Coordinates of C-alpha atoms in Angstrom, one line a residue:
M1 CA 0.1 0.0 0.0
K2 CA 1.2 3.4 -1.0
K3 CA 2.0 5.6 2.0
S4 CA 1.0 9.3 2.3
L5 CA 3.6 11.9 3.0
P6 CA 1.8 12.5 6.5
Y7 CA 2.1 9.2 7.4
I8 CA 6.2 8.9 6.3
L9 CA 6.8 12.2 8.1
S10 CA 5.2 10.9 11.5
T11 CA 6.9 7.7 11.1
I12 CA 10.3 9.4 10.9
L13 CA 9.5 11.5 13.8
I14 CA 8.2 8.4 16.1
L15 CA 11.7 6.4 14.9
S16 CA 13.8 9.4 15.7
S17 CA 12.5 10.5 18.7
P18 CA 14.8 10.9 21.5
V19 CA 12.4 9.1 24.0
A20 CA 13.9 5.5 23.8
T21 CA 17.6 6.9 24.4
F22 CA 17.0 9.1 27.2
A23 CA 14.3 6.8 29.2
Q24 CA 17.1 4.6 30.2
D25 CA 19.3 7.9 31.4
I26 CA 16.4 9.0 33.4
M27 CA 15.6 6.0 35.5
P28 CA 16.6 5.5 39.2
P29 CA 20.1 5.3 40.1
T30 CA 21.3 1.5 39.9
L31 CA 23.3 -0.2 42.8
P32 CA 26.6 -1.6 41.9
W33 CA 26.6 -5.3 41.4
N34 CA 29.2 -8.0 40.7
G35 CA 27.4 -11.2 41.9
K36 CA 29.5 -14.8 41.8
S37 CA 26.7 -15.6 39.1
K38 CA 28.8 -13.9 36.4
E39 CA 30.9 -17.1 36.4
L40 CA 27.9 -18.7 34.6
L41 CA 28.8 -16.5 31.6
V42 CA 31.0 -18.2 28.8
D43 CA 33.7 -16.5 26.6
K44 CA 32.3 -15.1 23.4
S45 CA 34.8 -17.5 21.5
E46 CA 32.8 -20.6 23.0
K47 CA 30.9 -22.8 20.5
W48 CA 27.5 -22.6 22.4
V49 CA 27.8 -18.8 23.7
T50 CA 24.3 -17.5 23.5
P51 CA 23.2 -14.3 21.9
F52 CA 22.5 -12.7 25.0
E53 CA 26.3 -13.3 26.3
L54 CA 27.6 -12.2 22.9
S55 CA 26.0 -8.9 23.5
D56 CA 27.5 -8.5 26.9
G57 CA 24.1 -9.3 28.6
F58 CA 22.3 -6.1 26.9
E59 CA 20.2 -8.0 24.1
S60 CA 17.9 -11.0 23.6
P61 CA 17.5 -12.6 20.3
T62 CA 14.4 -12.5 17.8
Y63 CA 11.8 -15.4 17.8
S64 CA 13.8 -16.9 14.7
E65 CA 17.3 -16.3 16.0
T66 CA 16.3 -17.9 19.3
M67 CA 14.5 -21.1 17.7
A68 CA 17.5 -21.5 15.2
W69 CA 19.9 -21.7 18.3
V70 CA 17.7 -24.2 20.5
E71 CA 17.1 -26.3 17.4
K72 CA 20.9 -26.6 16.6
L73 CA 21.4 -27.2 20.5
A74 CA 18.9 -30.1 20.3
A75 CA 20.3 -31.5 17.0
N76 CA 23.7 -31.7 18.7
S77 CA 22.4 -33.3 21.9
E78 CA 20.5 -36.7 22.7
Y79 CA 19.4 -35.3 25.5
L80 CA 17.0 -32.7 24.1
S81 CA 14.1 -32.7 21.9
I82 CA 11.6 -30.0 20.5
V83 CA 8.0 -30.2 20.0
T84 CA 5.3 -28.0 18.5
I85 CA 2.5 -27.6 21.4
G86 CA 0.4 -24.8 19.8
T87 CA 0.2 -22.2 17.0
S88 CA 0.1 -18.6 17.9
E89 CA -2.6 -16.1 16.7
Q90 CA -0.5 -15.4 13.8
G91 CA 0.4 -18.6 12.7
K92 CA 3.9 -19.2 14.5
P93 CA 4.5 -22.5 16.4
I94 CA 5.0 -22.5 19.9
Q95 CA 7.8 -24.8 21.0
L96 CA 8.4 -26.8 23.8
V97 CA 12.0 -28.1 24.7
I98 CA 12.3 -31.3 26.6
A99 CA 15.6 -32.5 28.5
S100 CA 15.8 -36.0 29.4
K101 CA 18.8 -38.1 30.2
D102 CA 17.0 -41.0 29.7
Q103 CA 15.6 -39.9 26.5
S104 CA 12.2 -40.1 27.5
F105 CA 10.5 -37.5 25.5
S106 CA 6.7 -38.3 25.1
A107 CA 4.2 -37.2 27.3
D108 CA 3.2 -40.8 28.5
E109 CA 7.0 -41.7 29.5
L110 CA 7.5 -38.4 31.2
S111 CA 4.0 -38.3 33.1
T112 CA 4.9 -41.8 34.5
S113 CA 8.7 -41.2 35.0
V114 CA 10.0 -42.0 38.6
K115 CA 12.0 -38.6 38.2
P116 CA 10.1 -35.3 38.8
L117 CA 9.2 -33.2 36.1
I118 CA 9.9 -29.5 36.2
F119 CA 8.2 -27.1 33.7
F120 CA 9.2 -23.9 33.2
Q121 CA 8.1 -21.0 30.9
A122 CA 9.3 -17.6 29.7
G123 CA 7.8 -14.9 27.7
I124 CA 4.3 -15.1 28.8
H125 CA 4.6 -11.3 28.8
A126 CA 6.9 -11.1 26.0
G127 CA 8.9 -8.2 27.0
E128 CA 9.8 -9.7 30.2
I129 CA 11.9 -12.2 28.8
D130 CA 14.3 -12.8 31.3
G131 CA 13.6 -16.7 31.4
K132 CA 14.1 -17.1 27.8
D133 CA 18.0 -16.2 27.9
A134 CA 18.7 -17.8 31.3
G135 CA 16.9 -21.1 30.1
M136 CA 18.9 -21.1 27.0
M137 CA 22.4 -20.9 29.0
L138 CA 21.2 -23.7 31.6
L139 CA 20.4 -26.0 28.6
R140 CA 23.6 -25.3 27.0
D141 CA 25.5 -26.2 30.1
I142 CA 23.3 -29.1 30.7
S143 CA 23.6 -30.6 27.4
Q144 CA 27.0 -29.4 26.5
G145 CA 28.7 -28.6 29.6
S146 CA 29.3 -29.8 33.0
K147 CA 25.9 -29.9 34.3
L148 CA 24.3 -33.1 33.2
A149 CA 24.0 -34.5 36.5
L150 CA 21.0 -32.3 36.9
L151 CA 19.4 -34.9 34.7
D152 CA 20.1 -37.6 36.8
D153 CA 17.2 -37.0 39.0
S154 CA 14.8 -35.0 36.9
N155 CA 13.4 -34.1 33.6
L156 CA 12.7 -30.6 32.1
L157 CA 10.1 -29.1 29.9
F158 CA 11.1 -25.5 29.0
I159 CA 9.1 -23.1 26.8
P160 CA 11.5 -20.5 25.6
I161 CA 9.0 -17.9 24.2
L162 CA 5.3 -18.5 25.1
N163 CA 3.8 -15.0 23.7
V164 CA 5.4 -15.5 20.4
D165 CA 3.4 -12.7 18.6
G166 CA 4.0 -10.3 21.4
H167 CA 7.8 -11.2 21.4
E168 CA 8.1 -10.2 17.7
R169 CA 6.2 -6.9 18.3
R170 CA 9.5 -5.9 19.2
S171 CA 11.3 -2.1 19.6
E172 CA 13.3 -0.1 22.0
Y173 CA 9.8 1.2 23.2
G174 CA 8.6 -2.0 24.8
R175 CA 8.9 -0.9 28.5
V176 CA 9.8 2.5 29.5
N177 CA 10.4 1.2 33.1
Q178 CA 12.5 -1.6 32.7
R179 CA 16.2 -1.7 32.1
G180 CA 16.9 -4.2 29.2
P181 CA 17.0 -5.9 27.1
K182 CA 17.7 -3.1 24.3
V183 CA 14.8 -4.4 22.4
M184 CA 11.8 -5.7 23.8
G185 CA 8.7 -7.4 23.0
W186 CA 5.0 -6.5 23.8
R187 CA 2.9 -7.3 27.2
T188 CA -0.2 -8.8 25.4
N189 CA -0.5 -11.0 22.3
A190 CA -1.6 -10.1 18.7
Q191 CA -5.2 -10.1 19.8
N192 CA -4.2 -7.4 22.8
L193 CA -5.3 -10.1 25.3
N194 CA -3.1 -10.9 28.4
L195 CA -2.0 -14.7 28.6
N196 CA -1.8 -14.3 32.5
R197 CA -5.2 -13.4 32.9
D198 CA -6.5 -16.4 30.5
Y199 CA -5.9 -19.6 33.0
T200 CA -9.6 -20.0 33.5
K201 CA -11.2 -18.9 30.4
L202 CA -8.6 -20.2 27.8
E203 CA -9.1 -17.9 25.1
T204 CA -5.4 -17.5 23.8
A205 CA -3.5 -20.1 21.7
G206 CA -0.5 -19.7 24.5
I207 CA -2.3 -20.8 27.5
Q208 CA -4.4 -23.5 25.7
A209 CA -1.0 -25.0 24.7
V210 CA 0.2 -24.5 28.5
A211 CA -2.9 -26.1 29.3
R212 CA -2.5 -29.4 27.1
V213 CA 1.2 -29.5 28.5
I214 CA 0.0 -29.6 32.1
N215 CA -2.8 -32.2 31.2
S216 CA -0.7 -34.3 29.3
Y217 CA 2.7 -34.4 30.9
D218 CA 1.8 -33.9 34.6
P219 CA 4.5 -31.7 35.8
D220 CA 5.6 -31.7 39.3
L221 CA 6.9 -28.3 39.5
Y222 CA 5.7 -25.1 37.3
I223 CA 7.4 -22.0 37.0
D224 CA 6.3 -18.8 35.3
I225 CA 8.9 -16.0 34.7
H226 CA 8.2 -12.3 34.7
V227 CA 9.6 -8.9 35.6
T228 CA 7.8 -6.4 37.9
D229 CA 6.5 -3.0 37.1
G230 CA 6.4 -0.9 40.4
A231 CA 8.8 0.6 42.9
D232 CA 12.4 0.6 43.8
Y233 CA 14.0 -1.8 46.3
Q234 CA 17.2 -3.6 47.0
Y235 CA 15.7 -7.1 45.6
D236 CA 16.6 -8.4 42.3
I237 CA 14.6 -11.7 42.3
T238 CA 11.5 -11.7 43.7
Y239 CA 9.0 -14.7 43.7
G240 CA 5.8 -16.0 45.3
Y241 CA 3.3 -19.0 45.4
V242 CA 0.2 -19.4 47.5
A243 CA 1.4 -19.3 50.8
T244 CA -2.0 -19.0 52.7
G245 CA -5.6 -18.7 51.5
G246 CA -5.2 -21.3 48.6
Y247 CA -6.6 -24.7 47.7
S248 CA -3.5 -26.7 48.1
P249 CA -2.0 -26.3 51.6
Q250 CA 0.0 -29.2 51.8
I251 CA 2.0 -28.1 48.9
S252 CA 2.1 -24.6 50.2
N253 CA 3.9 -26.0 53.2
W254 CA 6.4 -27.9 51.1
L255 CA 7.2 -24.9 49.3
S256 CA 7.9 -22.8 52.4
T257 CA 9.4 -25.7 54.2
Y258 CA 11.8 -27.2 51.7
F259 CA 11.7 -24.9 48.4
Q260 CA 11.8 -21.3 49.5
P261 CA 14.9 -21.8 52.1
E262 CA 17.1 -23.8 49.5
V263 CA 16.5 -21.4 46.6
D264 CA 17.2 -18.2 48.7
Q265 CA 20.4 -19.6 49.9
A266 CA 21.4 -20.5 46.3
L267 CA 20.6 -17.1 45.3
K268 CA 22.3 -15.4 48.1
D269 CA 25.3 -17.3 47.7
K270 CA 25.5 -16.2 43.9
G271 CA 25.4 -12.4 44.9
H272 CA 21.7 -12.0 44.3
I273 CA 19.0 -10.4 46.9
P274 CA 15.8 -12.8 46.8
G275 CA 12.6 -11.4 48.2
P276 CA 8.6 -12.0 48.1
L277 CA 6.4 -10.7 45.9
L278 CA 6.3 -7.0 46.3
F279 CA 3.0 -4.8 46.0
A280 CA 3.3 -1.2 47.7
A281 CA 0.0 -0.7 49.9
N282 CA 0.0 2.9 49.0
G283 CA 1.0 2.4 45.2
N284 CA 4.5 4.2 45.9
D285 CA 6.5 3.3 48.4
F286 CA 6.4 0.6 50.9
T287 CA 5.9 3.1 54.0
Q288 CA 2.3 1.8 54.4
G289 CA 3.1 -2.0 54.1
N290 CA 3.6 -4.7 51.5
V291 CA 0.4 -6.3 50.2
A292 CA 0.3 -9.9 49.4
F293 CA -2.7 -10.4 47.3
S294 CA -5.3 -13.1 46.7
F295 CA -5.0 -13.6 43.1
S296 CA -7.5 -15.7 41.4
P297 CA -7.2 -18.7 39.3
R298 CA -6.9 -16.7 36.2
F299 CA -3.3 -16.2 36.9
S300 CA -0.5 -18.8 36.4
H301 CA 0.5 -19.7 40.0
T302 CA -2.9 -19.6 41.6
Y303 CA -4.2 -21.9 38.7
G304 CA -1.3 -24.0 39.6
D305 CA -2.6 -24.3 42.9
I306 CA -5.9 -24.8 42.4
K307 CA -4.8 -28.0 40.3
H308 CA -2.6 -29.2 43.0
I309 CA 0.7 -28.2 41.2
P310 CA 3.5 -26.7 43.1
S311 CA 3.6 -23.4 41.2
I312 CA 6.0 -20.4 41.5
L313 CA 5.7 -17.0 40.0
I314 CA 8.9 -15.1 39.5
E315 CA 9.0 -11.4 39.0
N316 CA 12.6 -10.0 38.6
H317 CA 12.9 -6.6 39.4
S318 CA 12.7 -4.3 36.3
L319 CA 14.9 -1.8 37.5
K320 CA 17.9 -4.1 37.8
P321 CA 20.1 -4.7 34.6
F322 CA 19.2 -7.0 32.2
E323 CA 22.2 -9.3 32.8
Q324 CA 21.9 -9.3 36.6
R325 CA 18.2 -10.5 36.0
V326 CA 19.1 -13.3 33.6
L327 CA 21.7 -14.7 36.0
G328 CA 19.5 -14.8 38.9
T329 CA 16.8 -16.5 36.8
Y330 CA 19.5 -19.3 35.9
V331 CA 20.2 -19.8 39.5
F332 CA 16.9 -19.8 40.5
L333 CA 16.1 -22.7 37.9
E334 CA 19.1 -24.6 38.7
Q335 CA 18.5 -24.8 42.4
A336 CA 14.6 -25.5 41.6
I337 CA 15.7 -28.5 39.8
K338 CA 18.3 -29.6 42.8
T339 CA 15.6 -28.8 45.5
V340 CA 12.6 -30.8 43.7
S341 CA 14.9 -33.7 42.9
G342 CA 16.0 -33.8 46.6
H343 CA 12.8 -33.5 48.2
F344 CA 10.7 -35.4 45.8
A345 CA 9.1 -38.0 48.2
E346 CA 7.8 -35.0 50.4
L347 CA 6.4 -33.2 47.6
Q348 CA 4.6 -36.6 46.2
A349 CA 3.2 -36.9 49.3
A350 CA 1.9 -33.2 49.8
V351 CA 0.4 -33.5 46.1
K352 CA -1.5 -36.5 47.0
S353 CA -2.6 -35.0 50.3
D354 CA -4.1 -32.1 48.6
K355 CA -5.6 -34.1 45.6
N356 CA -7.5 -36.1 47.9
Q357 CA -9.3 -33.3 49.9
K358 CA -13.1 -33.9 50.0
P359 CA -14.4 -30.2 50.9
S360 CA -17.9 -29.8 51.9
E361 CA -17.6 -26.1 50.8
I362 CA -15.1 -23.8 49.2
T363 CA -14.1 -20.4 49.5
V364 CA -14.7 -18.2 46.2
K365 CA -13.9 -14.8 47.5
F366 CA -10.9 -13.6 49.8
D367 CA -10.3 -10.2 51.6
F368 CA -7.8 -8.7 53.6
R369 CA -7.1 -9.5 57.2
E370 CA -8.8 -7.0 59.6
T371 CA -5.3 -6.1 61.1
P372 CA -1.8 -6.7 59.5
A373 CA -0.7 -10.4 60.0
D374 CA 3.0 -9.4 60.9
S375 CA 5.9 -7.0 59.5
M376 CA 8.9 -7.8 57.5
E377 CA 12.3 -6.5 57.5
F378 CA 12.1 -4.6 53.8
L379 CA 15.4 -3.8 52.3
G380 CA 14.2 -0.6 50.6
I381 CA 15.7 2.2 48.7
A382 CA 15.4 5.7 49.8
S383 CA 12.9 8.0 48.1
R384 CA 11.7 11.5 48.5
T385 CA 8.3 13.1 47.4
E386 CA 8.3 16.4 45.0
T387 CA 5.6 18.1 43.4
S388 CA 5.3 18.1 40.1
D389 CA 5.2 21.4 38.2
I390 CA 3.5 20.0 35.5
T391 CA 0.4 18.3 37.2
G392 CA 0.7 19.9 40.5
R393 CA 0.4 16.1 42.1
D394 CA 3.1 14.5 44.4
F395 CA 5.3 11.8 43.0
V396 CA 8.2 9.7 44.3
V397 CA 11.8 10.0 43.5
W398 CA 14.1 7.0 44.3
E399 CA 17.4 8.0 45.4
G400 CA 19.6 5.0 44.8
K401 CA 20.7 4.5 48.5
E402 CA 19.8 1.4 50.5
I403 CA 17.9 1.5 53.7
T404 CA 16.0 -0.9 55.8
Q405 CA 12.6 -0.7 56.8
I406 CA 10.3 -2.7 59.3
V407 CA 6.9 -2.5 57.2
P408 CA 3.3 -4.4 57.7
S409 CA 2.6 -7.3 55.7
L410 CA -1.2 -7.2 54.5
L411 CA -2.4 -10.7 53.6
M412 CA -5.3 -11.0 51.5
D413 CA -6.3 -14.4 52.6
R414 CA -9.5 -14.0 54.9
P415 CA -12.1 -16.1 53.6
V416 CA -15.5 -14.1 53.0
E417 CA -17.6 -16.1 50.8
N418 CA -18.0 -19.8 50.5
V419 CA -20.3 -22.0 48.5
G420 CA -21.4 -25.7 49.4
V421 CA -20.1 -28.2 46.9
P422 CA -22.9 -30.1 45.3
K423 CA -22.5 -33.8 44.2
A424 CA -22.3 -33.0 40.4
Y425 CA -22.9 -29.9 38.2
W426 CA -24.8 -30.4 34.9
I427 CA -24.1 -28.3 31.6
P428 CA -26.9 -28.7 29.0
A429 CA -25.8 -29.8 25.5
E430 CA -26.4 -26.4 23.9
W431 CA -23.6 -24.8 26.0
S432 CA -21.2 -27.0 24.3
S433 CA -18.4 -24.4 24.2
V434 CA -18.4 -24.3 28.1
I435 CA -18.3 -28.1 28.2
Q436 CA -15.1 -28.0 26.0
K437 CA -13.5 -25.6 27.9
M438 CA -14.4 -27.8 31.3
A439 CA -12.4 -30.5 29.0
D440 CA -9.6 -28.5 28.3
H441 CA -8.7 -27.8 31.5
G442 CA -8.8 -31.5 32.3
I443 CA -11.6 -32.0 34.3
E444 CA -13.3 -35.4 34.3
M445 CA -17.1 -35.8 32.9
E446 CA -19.7 -37.7 31.6
I447 CA -21.3 -37.0 28.5
L448 CA -25.1 -37.8 27.9
T449 CA -25.8 -40.2 25.0
E450 CA -29.6 -40.2 25.4
E451 CA -32.3 -37.9 26.8
K452 CA -32.5 -37.6 30.7
K453 CA -34.9 -36.1 32.9
L454 CA -33.4 -34.5 36.2
N455 CA -34.4 -32.6 39.4
L456 CA -31.9 -29.9 39.7
E457 CA -30.9 -26.8 41.7
F458 CA -30.3 -23.4 39.6
S459 CA -29.0 -19.9 40.4
T460 CA -31.1 -17.1 39.1
I461 CA -30.5 -13.4 38.7
V462 CA -32.4 -11.1 40.8
D463 CA -30.6 -8.0 39.3
Y464 CA -27.2 -7.5 38.0
K465 CA -24.7 -4.8 36.8
M466 CA -22.5 -5.3 33.8
S467 CA -19.2 -3.8 33.5
N468 CA -18.9 -0.6 31.5
Q469 CA -16.1 -1.7 29.4
P470 CA -14.4 -5.2 28.0
Y471 CA -12.2 -6.8 30.1
E472 CA -9.4 -9.3 28.2
G473 CA -12.0 -9.1 25.3
L474 CA -15.1 -9.9 27.3
M475 CA -17.9 -8.4 28.8
R476 CA -18.0 -9.4 32.3
I477 CA -20.7 -9.2 35.1
Q478 CA -19.8 -6.6 37.7
T479 CA -22.1 -7.4 40.4
V480 CA -25.0 -10.0 40.9
N481 CA -27.7 -10.6 43.2
L482 CA -28.7 -14.4 43.0
D483 CA -31.5 -16.6 44.1
K484 CA -32.0 -20.4 43.7
L485 CA -34.6 -22.5 42.3
E486 CA -35.5 -26.3 42.0
R487 CA -36.9 -27.6 38.6
T488 CA -37.3 -30.5 36.4
V489 CA -35.5 -30.3 33.4
T490 CA -34.7 -32.7 30.5
L491 CA -31.2 -32.5 29.2
Q492 CA -30.4 -33.6 25.7
P493 CA -27.4 -35.9 24.4
G494 CA -24.2 -34.3 24.6
S495 CA -25.0 -32.4 27.9
A496 CA -22.3 -33.0 30.5
R497 CA -22.4 -34.3 34.1
I498 CA -19.3 -33.1 36.0
S499 CA -18.8 -34.9 39.2
T500 CA -17.1 -33.2 42.3
D501 CA -15.6 -36.3 43.4
Q502 CA -12.2 -35.7 41.5
S503 CA -8.8 -34.4 42.4
L504 CA -10.0 -30.9 40.5
A505 CA -13.2 -30.5 42.5
E506 CA -12.1 -27.1 43.8
L507 CA -11.3 -25.9 39.8
V508 CA -14.8 -27.3 38.7
V509 CA -16.5 -25.1 41.6
I510 CA -14.6 -22.1 40.7
L511 CA -15.7 -22.2 37.2
M512 CA -19.3 -23.4 37.8
E513 CA -20.5 -21.3 40.9
P514 CA -21.5 -17.8 39.8
E515 CA -20.3 -16.0 42.8
S516 CA -16.8 -16.8 41.9
I517 CA -15.3 -14.2 40.0
D518 CA -13.7 -16.7 37.7
S519 CA -16.6 -18.3 36.9
F520 CA -17.8 -18.8 33.3
F521 CA -20.9 -16.8 34.3
Q522 CA -18.9 -13.8 35.6
W523 CA -16.6 -13.9 32.5
G524 CA -19.8 -13.4 30.3
Y525 CA -20.1 -16.8 28.7
F526 CA -23.7 -16.9 29.7
N527 CA -24.7 -13.4 28.8
S528 CA -27.4 -14.2 26.1
I529 CA -29.5 -15.3 29.2
L530 CA -29.7 -11.6 30.1
A531 CA -31.8 -10.8 27.1
Q532 CA -35.7 -11.2 27.2
T533 CA -37.0 -12.4 23.9
E534 CA -40.8 -12.6 24.3
Y535 CA -43.2 -9.9 25.1
M536 CA -46.4 -8.6 26.6
E537 CA -48.9 -6.5 24.7
T538 CA -51.1 -4.3 26.8
Y539 CA -54.2 -5.0 24.9
I540 CA -53.6 -8.5 26.1
M541 CA -52.3 -8.1 29.4
E542 CA -55.1 -5.5 30.8
P543 CA -57.9 -8.1 30.1
L544 CA -55.7 -11.1 31.6
I545 CA -55.0 -9.2 34.7
A546 CA -58.7 -8.5 35.2
K547 CA -59.2 -12.3 34.8
M548 CA -56.3 -13.4 37.0
L549 CA -57.5 -10.9 39.8
S550 CA -61.1 -12.1 39.6
E551 CA -60.1 -15.5 39.8
D552 CA -57.4 -15.9 42.4
A553 CA -57.9 -13.8 45.7
E554 CA -54.3 -14.9 46.8
L555 CA -52.8 -13.3 43.7
K556 CA -54.8 -9.9 44.3
K557 CA -53.6 -10.0 48.0
R558 CA -49.8 -10.1 47.0
F559 CA -50.4 -7.4 44.5
E560 CA -52.1 -5.4 47.1
E561 CA -49.4 -5.8 49.3
E562 CA -46.8 -5.2 46.7
K563 CA -48.4 -1.7 46.0
A564 CA -48.7 -0.9 49.6
T565 CA -45.1 -1.5 50.4
N566 CA -43.6 -0.5 47.0
A567 CA -44.4 3.1 46.1
E568 CA -42.2 3.0 42.8
F569 CA -43.9 -0.2 41.9
A570 CA -47.1 1.4 42.4
K571 CA -46.6 4.4 40.2
S572 CA -45.1 2.2 37.3
P573 CA -47.6 0.5 34.8
R574 CA -44.5 -1.1 33.3
A575 CA -43.5 -2.7 36.7
I576 CA -47.1 -3.7 37.3
Y577 CA -47.6 -5.2 33.7
S578 CA -44.4 -7.1 34.4
W579 CA -45.1 -8.3 37.6
F580 CA -48.4 -10.0 36.3
Y581 CA -46.6 -11.4 33.1
K582 CA -44.4 -13.3 35.6
Q583 CA -47.1 -14.9 37.1
T584 CA -48.2 -16.5 34.0
P585 CA -47.2 -19.5 32.1
Y586 CA -46.5 -17.4 29.0
F587 CA -43.4 -15.9 30.7
D588 CA -40.0 -17.0 29.7
Q589 CA -39.0 -19.5 32.3
N590 CA -35.4 -19.4 31.3
W591 CA -34.8 -15.9 31.4
K592 CA -31.8 -14.9 33.8
V593 CA -31.5 -18.6 34.9
I594 CA -27.9 -19.6 34.8
P595 CA -27.9 -23.1 33.1
V596 CA -25.6 -24.8 35.4
G597 CA -27.8 -27.3 37.4
R598 CA -26.4 -28.6 40.6
E599 CA -27.1 -32.3 41.8
R600 CA -27.2 -32.2 45.3

């Protein structure tokens, strides 16, 4: 297509803008760092030097450069194999690298192996790419260097680039608050969807691929690697897991007892400063405390928790240099392999215990504790507040000086809404897309092959409010007031019965119960039930209402009481007509009835 002169001129102005060059210069000062993990870097003359190392730790390769390097590495090692696990929205393969000393590369072999299987992924947010370059170095050292012993007691799965389309939306303008790499990818995929909000709804090719890997390979540890936004502090490698307020308490205990102490020590030994996930309570600094959010299962590590998979979210500190972050990630991954291998029996026992829970009710909503749970010694960076000459508002200026503070830990793990667990849920055949999503999650179900009549409990919508704008491409339910009813329904072949007597019962409830913020109802998959499609005519309703009142004294009494107690109703002809219409068999009995039946 021929470009206009204004388009060409605007493009030149964008490309020549000084913003990208000075954005790095106006970042907060860096702390000096010379950690022992620099010993992991190989000389540029080495055959298997990575593009990251060739660039002196400033750059990360393109998708094609990455996969060409990884494919060459795999072709030169009997211990590595590459499989395609999906295709991105723009048609690019999503690749999984498998490392096995036994050359067990199939899902059947790996899911039944006596060795633990560690699954780590990079580039779910493609600008946050540290895990890719760290993983390339680690695979190099395992297959071509001195660390093959890491595979003596473990097998590995590695996705170098999950969000491949976002990865290729590369520029120096990717993340203004992140120190490298020089050219970065984009946070969202080609459809502007955030993959780390997609674990329950499974709308993106990337997370559909991850779900298939989890379901077929059955990993024993899942690690999702990110880079932070936000404030400044001394920590360079921060990470978290569902420590409290989750669905896998024994796994959480294993992570806090075995995993975290050993990984933290390994990082410290190599010159890094590990820390928890950090979110300033006031949005600026940490004087009012650090918030430990209760993430819903739309996020990677909480999805892993509800599926009873030990899961870690790494958030490297964006203001630390790219090289430092990559090397810290390498140390983390190497120690994770060692720790899982060394404490695998205890981990298996924890997973088994959590999978065998038989809860009678499940928490679907958490809130903050009424008082801070504890305090933490916080390794912070000094800051001051200045008033902007431009906006008149105060903003934080980070000064690059180390300070130590004692700050409150604000935990969001207090249950505030529970739902009972039914014997099973039923989804009618006409909602086949929802049934398919349940299957994609690996949830067990029975599919009807013939018509069946059942008495089930349903949730009905008393009133609701829609979000005023799309979220992740969907129109969500913002608030809802619910009631329940029992009715006899006839379900058609293709309908699904989903028993809660399975290891994924908690996930089933979270997806099915409308009170859950990650239910398919609140995601908007049942929005069509909100539309009324048959209507009344006043010339019919007037004589019909008169007939109903003359023949039903109880109905007349209820009508008079409603008028007497509800002034707004009494003066609204539309409300009165609607009230009577609902008393008739002509009214749509499926309107605002959420089509998920509970078998009690």
